[in-house]
PDB file of C-alpha atoms in Angstrom:
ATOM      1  CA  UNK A 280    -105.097 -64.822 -55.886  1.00 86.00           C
ATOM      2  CA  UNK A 281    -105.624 -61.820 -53.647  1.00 89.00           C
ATOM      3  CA  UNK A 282    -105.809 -58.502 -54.985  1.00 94.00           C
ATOM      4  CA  UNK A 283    -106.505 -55.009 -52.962  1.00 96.00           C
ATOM      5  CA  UNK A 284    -106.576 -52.032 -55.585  1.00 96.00           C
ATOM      6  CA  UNK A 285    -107.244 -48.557 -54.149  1.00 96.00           C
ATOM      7  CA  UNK A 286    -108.806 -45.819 -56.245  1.00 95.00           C
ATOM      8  CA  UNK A 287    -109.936 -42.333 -55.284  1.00 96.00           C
ATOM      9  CA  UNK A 288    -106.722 -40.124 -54.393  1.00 94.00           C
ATOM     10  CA  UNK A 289    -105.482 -36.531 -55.388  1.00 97.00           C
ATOM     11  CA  UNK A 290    -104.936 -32.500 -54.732  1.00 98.00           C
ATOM     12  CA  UNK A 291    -107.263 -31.301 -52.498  1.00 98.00           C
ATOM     13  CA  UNK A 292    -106.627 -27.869 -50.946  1.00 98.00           C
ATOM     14  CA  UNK A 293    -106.746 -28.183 -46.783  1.00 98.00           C
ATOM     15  CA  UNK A 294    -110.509 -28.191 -45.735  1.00 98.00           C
ATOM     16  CA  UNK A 295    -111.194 -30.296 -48.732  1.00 98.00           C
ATOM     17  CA  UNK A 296    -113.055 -34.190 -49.055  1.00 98.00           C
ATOM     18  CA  UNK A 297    -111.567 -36.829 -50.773  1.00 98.00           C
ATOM     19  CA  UNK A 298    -112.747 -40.414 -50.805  1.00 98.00           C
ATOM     20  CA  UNK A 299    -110.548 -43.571 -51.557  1.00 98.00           C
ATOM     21  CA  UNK A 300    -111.958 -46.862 -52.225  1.00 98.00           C
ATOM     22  CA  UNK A 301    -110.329 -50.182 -51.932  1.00 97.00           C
ATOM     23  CA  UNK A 302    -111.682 -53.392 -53.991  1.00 96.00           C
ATOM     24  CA  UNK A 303    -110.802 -56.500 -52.784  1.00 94.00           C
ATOM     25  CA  UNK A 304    -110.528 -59.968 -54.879  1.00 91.00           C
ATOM     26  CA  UNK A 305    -109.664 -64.012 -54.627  1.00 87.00           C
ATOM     27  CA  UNK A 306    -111.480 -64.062 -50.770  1.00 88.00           C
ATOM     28  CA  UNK A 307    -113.018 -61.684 -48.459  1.00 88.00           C
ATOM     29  CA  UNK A 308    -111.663 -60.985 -44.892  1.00 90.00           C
ATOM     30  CA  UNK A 309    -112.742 -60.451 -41.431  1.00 92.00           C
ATOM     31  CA  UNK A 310    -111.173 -56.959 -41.535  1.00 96.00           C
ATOM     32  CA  UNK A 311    -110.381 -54.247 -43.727  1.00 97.00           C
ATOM     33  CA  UNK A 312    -108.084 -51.369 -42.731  1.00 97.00           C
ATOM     34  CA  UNK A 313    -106.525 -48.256 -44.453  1.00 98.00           C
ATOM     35  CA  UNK A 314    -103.127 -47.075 -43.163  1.00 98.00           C
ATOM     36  CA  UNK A 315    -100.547 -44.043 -44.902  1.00 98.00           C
ATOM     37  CA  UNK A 316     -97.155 -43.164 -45.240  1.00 98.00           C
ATOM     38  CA  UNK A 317     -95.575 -39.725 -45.513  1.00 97.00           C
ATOM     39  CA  UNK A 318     -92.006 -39.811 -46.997  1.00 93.00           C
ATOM     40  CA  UNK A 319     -89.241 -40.253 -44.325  1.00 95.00           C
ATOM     41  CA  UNK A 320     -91.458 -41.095 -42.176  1.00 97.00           C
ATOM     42  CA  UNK A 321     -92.999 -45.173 -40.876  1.00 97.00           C
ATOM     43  CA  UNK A 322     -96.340 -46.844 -42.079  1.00 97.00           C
ATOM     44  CA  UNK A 323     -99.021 -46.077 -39.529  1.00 97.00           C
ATOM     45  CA  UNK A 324    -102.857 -46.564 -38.847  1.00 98.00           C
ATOM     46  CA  UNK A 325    -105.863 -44.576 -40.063  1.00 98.00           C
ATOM     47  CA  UNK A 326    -108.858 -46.850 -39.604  1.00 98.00           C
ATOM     48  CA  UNK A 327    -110.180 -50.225 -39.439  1.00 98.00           C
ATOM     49  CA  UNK A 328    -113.505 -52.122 -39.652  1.00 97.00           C
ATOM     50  CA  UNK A 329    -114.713 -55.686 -39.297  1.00 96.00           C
ATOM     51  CA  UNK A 330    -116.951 -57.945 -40.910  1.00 91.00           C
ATOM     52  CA  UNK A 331    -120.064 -56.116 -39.473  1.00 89.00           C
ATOM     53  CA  UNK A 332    -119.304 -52.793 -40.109  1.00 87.00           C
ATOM     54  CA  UNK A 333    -120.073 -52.173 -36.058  1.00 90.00           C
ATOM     55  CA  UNK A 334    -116.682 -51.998 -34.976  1.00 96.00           C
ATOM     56  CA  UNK A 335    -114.451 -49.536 -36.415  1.00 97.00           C
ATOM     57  CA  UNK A 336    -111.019 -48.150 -35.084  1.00 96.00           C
ATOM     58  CA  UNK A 337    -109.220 -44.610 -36.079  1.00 98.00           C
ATOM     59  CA  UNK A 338    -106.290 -42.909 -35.140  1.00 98.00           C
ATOM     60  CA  UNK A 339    -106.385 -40.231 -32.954  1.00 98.00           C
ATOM     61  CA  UNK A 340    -105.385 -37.577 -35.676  1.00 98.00           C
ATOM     62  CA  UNK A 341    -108.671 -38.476 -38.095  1.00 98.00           C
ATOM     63  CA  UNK A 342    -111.143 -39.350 -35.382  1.00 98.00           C
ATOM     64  CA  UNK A 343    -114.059 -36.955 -36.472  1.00 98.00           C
ATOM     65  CA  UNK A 344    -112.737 -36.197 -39.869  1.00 98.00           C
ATOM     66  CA  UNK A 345    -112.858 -39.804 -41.623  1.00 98.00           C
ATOM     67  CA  UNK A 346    -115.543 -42.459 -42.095  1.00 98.00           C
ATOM     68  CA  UNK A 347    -114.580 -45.921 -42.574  1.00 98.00           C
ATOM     69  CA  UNK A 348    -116.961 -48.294 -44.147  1.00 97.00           C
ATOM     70  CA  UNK A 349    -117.239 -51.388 -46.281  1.00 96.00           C
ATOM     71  CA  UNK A 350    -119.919 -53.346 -48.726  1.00 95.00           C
ATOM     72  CA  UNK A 351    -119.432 -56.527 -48.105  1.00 93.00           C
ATOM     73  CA  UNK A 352    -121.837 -57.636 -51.415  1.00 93.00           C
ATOM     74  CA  UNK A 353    -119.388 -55.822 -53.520  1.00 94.00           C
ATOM     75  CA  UNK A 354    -116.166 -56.639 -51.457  1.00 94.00           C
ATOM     76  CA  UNK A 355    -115.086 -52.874 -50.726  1.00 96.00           C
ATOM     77  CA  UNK A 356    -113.845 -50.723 -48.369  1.00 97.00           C
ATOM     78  CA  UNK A 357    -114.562 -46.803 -48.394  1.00 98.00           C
ATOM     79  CA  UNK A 358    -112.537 -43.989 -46.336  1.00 98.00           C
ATOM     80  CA  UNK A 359    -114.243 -40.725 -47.125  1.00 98.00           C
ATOM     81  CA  UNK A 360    -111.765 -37.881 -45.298  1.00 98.00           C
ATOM     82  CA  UNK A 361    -113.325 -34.858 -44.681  1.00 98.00           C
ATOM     83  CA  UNK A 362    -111.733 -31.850 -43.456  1.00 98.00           C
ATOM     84  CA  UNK A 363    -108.188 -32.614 -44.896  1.00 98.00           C
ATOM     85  CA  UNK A 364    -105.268 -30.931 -43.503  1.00 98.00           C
ATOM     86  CA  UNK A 365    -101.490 -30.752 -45.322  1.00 97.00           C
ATOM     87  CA  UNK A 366    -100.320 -33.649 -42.769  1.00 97.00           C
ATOM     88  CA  UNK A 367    -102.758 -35.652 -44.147  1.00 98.00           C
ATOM     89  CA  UNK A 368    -100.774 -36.017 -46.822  1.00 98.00           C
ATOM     90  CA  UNK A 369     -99.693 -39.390 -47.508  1.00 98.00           C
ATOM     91  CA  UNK A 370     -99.427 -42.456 -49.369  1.00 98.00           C
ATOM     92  CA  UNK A 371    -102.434 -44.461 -48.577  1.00 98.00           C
ATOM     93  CA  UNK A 372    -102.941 -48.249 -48.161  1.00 98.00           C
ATOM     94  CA  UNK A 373    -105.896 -50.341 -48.456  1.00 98.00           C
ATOM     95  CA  UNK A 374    -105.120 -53.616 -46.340  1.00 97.00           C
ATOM     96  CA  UNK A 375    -106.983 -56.841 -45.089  1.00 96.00           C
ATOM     97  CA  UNK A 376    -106.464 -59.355 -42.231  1.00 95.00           C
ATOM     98  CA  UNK A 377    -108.249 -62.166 -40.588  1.00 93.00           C
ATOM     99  CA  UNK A 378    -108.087 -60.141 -37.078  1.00 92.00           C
ATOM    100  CA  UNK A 379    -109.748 -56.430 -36.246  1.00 93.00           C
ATOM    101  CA  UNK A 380    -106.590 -55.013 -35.044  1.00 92.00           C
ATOM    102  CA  UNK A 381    -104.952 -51.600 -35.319  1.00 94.00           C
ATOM    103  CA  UNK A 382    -101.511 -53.327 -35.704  1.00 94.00           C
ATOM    104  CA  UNK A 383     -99.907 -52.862 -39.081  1.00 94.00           C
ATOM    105  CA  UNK A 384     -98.070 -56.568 -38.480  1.00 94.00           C
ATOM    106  CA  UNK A 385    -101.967 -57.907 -38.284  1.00 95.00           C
ATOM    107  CA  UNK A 386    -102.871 -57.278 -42.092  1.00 96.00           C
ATOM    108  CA  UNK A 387    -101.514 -59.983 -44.210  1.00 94.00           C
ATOM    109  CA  UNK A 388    -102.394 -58.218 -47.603  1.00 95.00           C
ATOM    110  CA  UNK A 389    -101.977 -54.702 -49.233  1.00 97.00           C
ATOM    111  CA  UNK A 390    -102.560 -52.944 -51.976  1.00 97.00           C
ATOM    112  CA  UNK A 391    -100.104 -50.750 -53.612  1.00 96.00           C
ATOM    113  CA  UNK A 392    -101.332 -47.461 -52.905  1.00 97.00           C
ATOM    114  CA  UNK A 393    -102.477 -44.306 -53.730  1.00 97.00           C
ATOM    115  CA  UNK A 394    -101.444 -40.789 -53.114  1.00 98.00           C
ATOM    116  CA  UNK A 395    -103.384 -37.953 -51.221  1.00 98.00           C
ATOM    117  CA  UNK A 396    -101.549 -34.522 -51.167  1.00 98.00           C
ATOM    118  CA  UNK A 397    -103.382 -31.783 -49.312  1.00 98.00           C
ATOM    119  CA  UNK A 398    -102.179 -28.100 -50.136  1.00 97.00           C
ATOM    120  CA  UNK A 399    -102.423 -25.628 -47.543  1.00 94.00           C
TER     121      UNK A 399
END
């Protein structure tokens, strides 16, 4: 059975680091992605990384500001977010997929998520 569990969010004030961890069980993928959700408002991409750790993908809005990366011995994925601002806040979402896409419709698994408020 597959299993994502994320780990790692809070209250930072804006400026602040935070770093969220995803473990992943029952298989390992191709690709591992984080995405968020602010209330009222859709699902959308952060970052992404495949099997190498050479490729990644962000979003426009965190290029610069957040690192992907991923152990693949241990099965996890890392964001660390740097220089948070308040519309980083967000519900965050580890996810995994057999395809390095930014697509949210690509990732066939997710976890359940954990929050990241930024106070300004």
């Amino acid at each position: 059975q597959v299993q994502l569990v994320e780990s790692g969010g809070g209250l930072v004030q804006a400026g602040g680091s935070l770093r969220l961890s995803c473990a992943a069980s029952g298989r390992t993928f191709y690709a591992m992605g984080w995405f968020r959700q602010a209330p009222g408002k859709e699902r959308e991409f952060v970052a992404a990384i495949n099997w190498g750790g050479i490729s990644t993908y962000y979003a426009d809005s965190v290029k610069g500001r957040f690192t992907i990366s991923r152990d693949n011995a241990k099965n996890t994925v890392t964001l660390q977010m740097n220089s948070l601002k308040p519309e980083d806040t967000a519900v965050y979402y580890c996810a995994a997929s057999t395809v390095f896409m930014k697509a949210t419709t690509a990732y066939q698994y997710w976890g359940q998520g954990t929050q990241v408020t930024v106070s300004s």
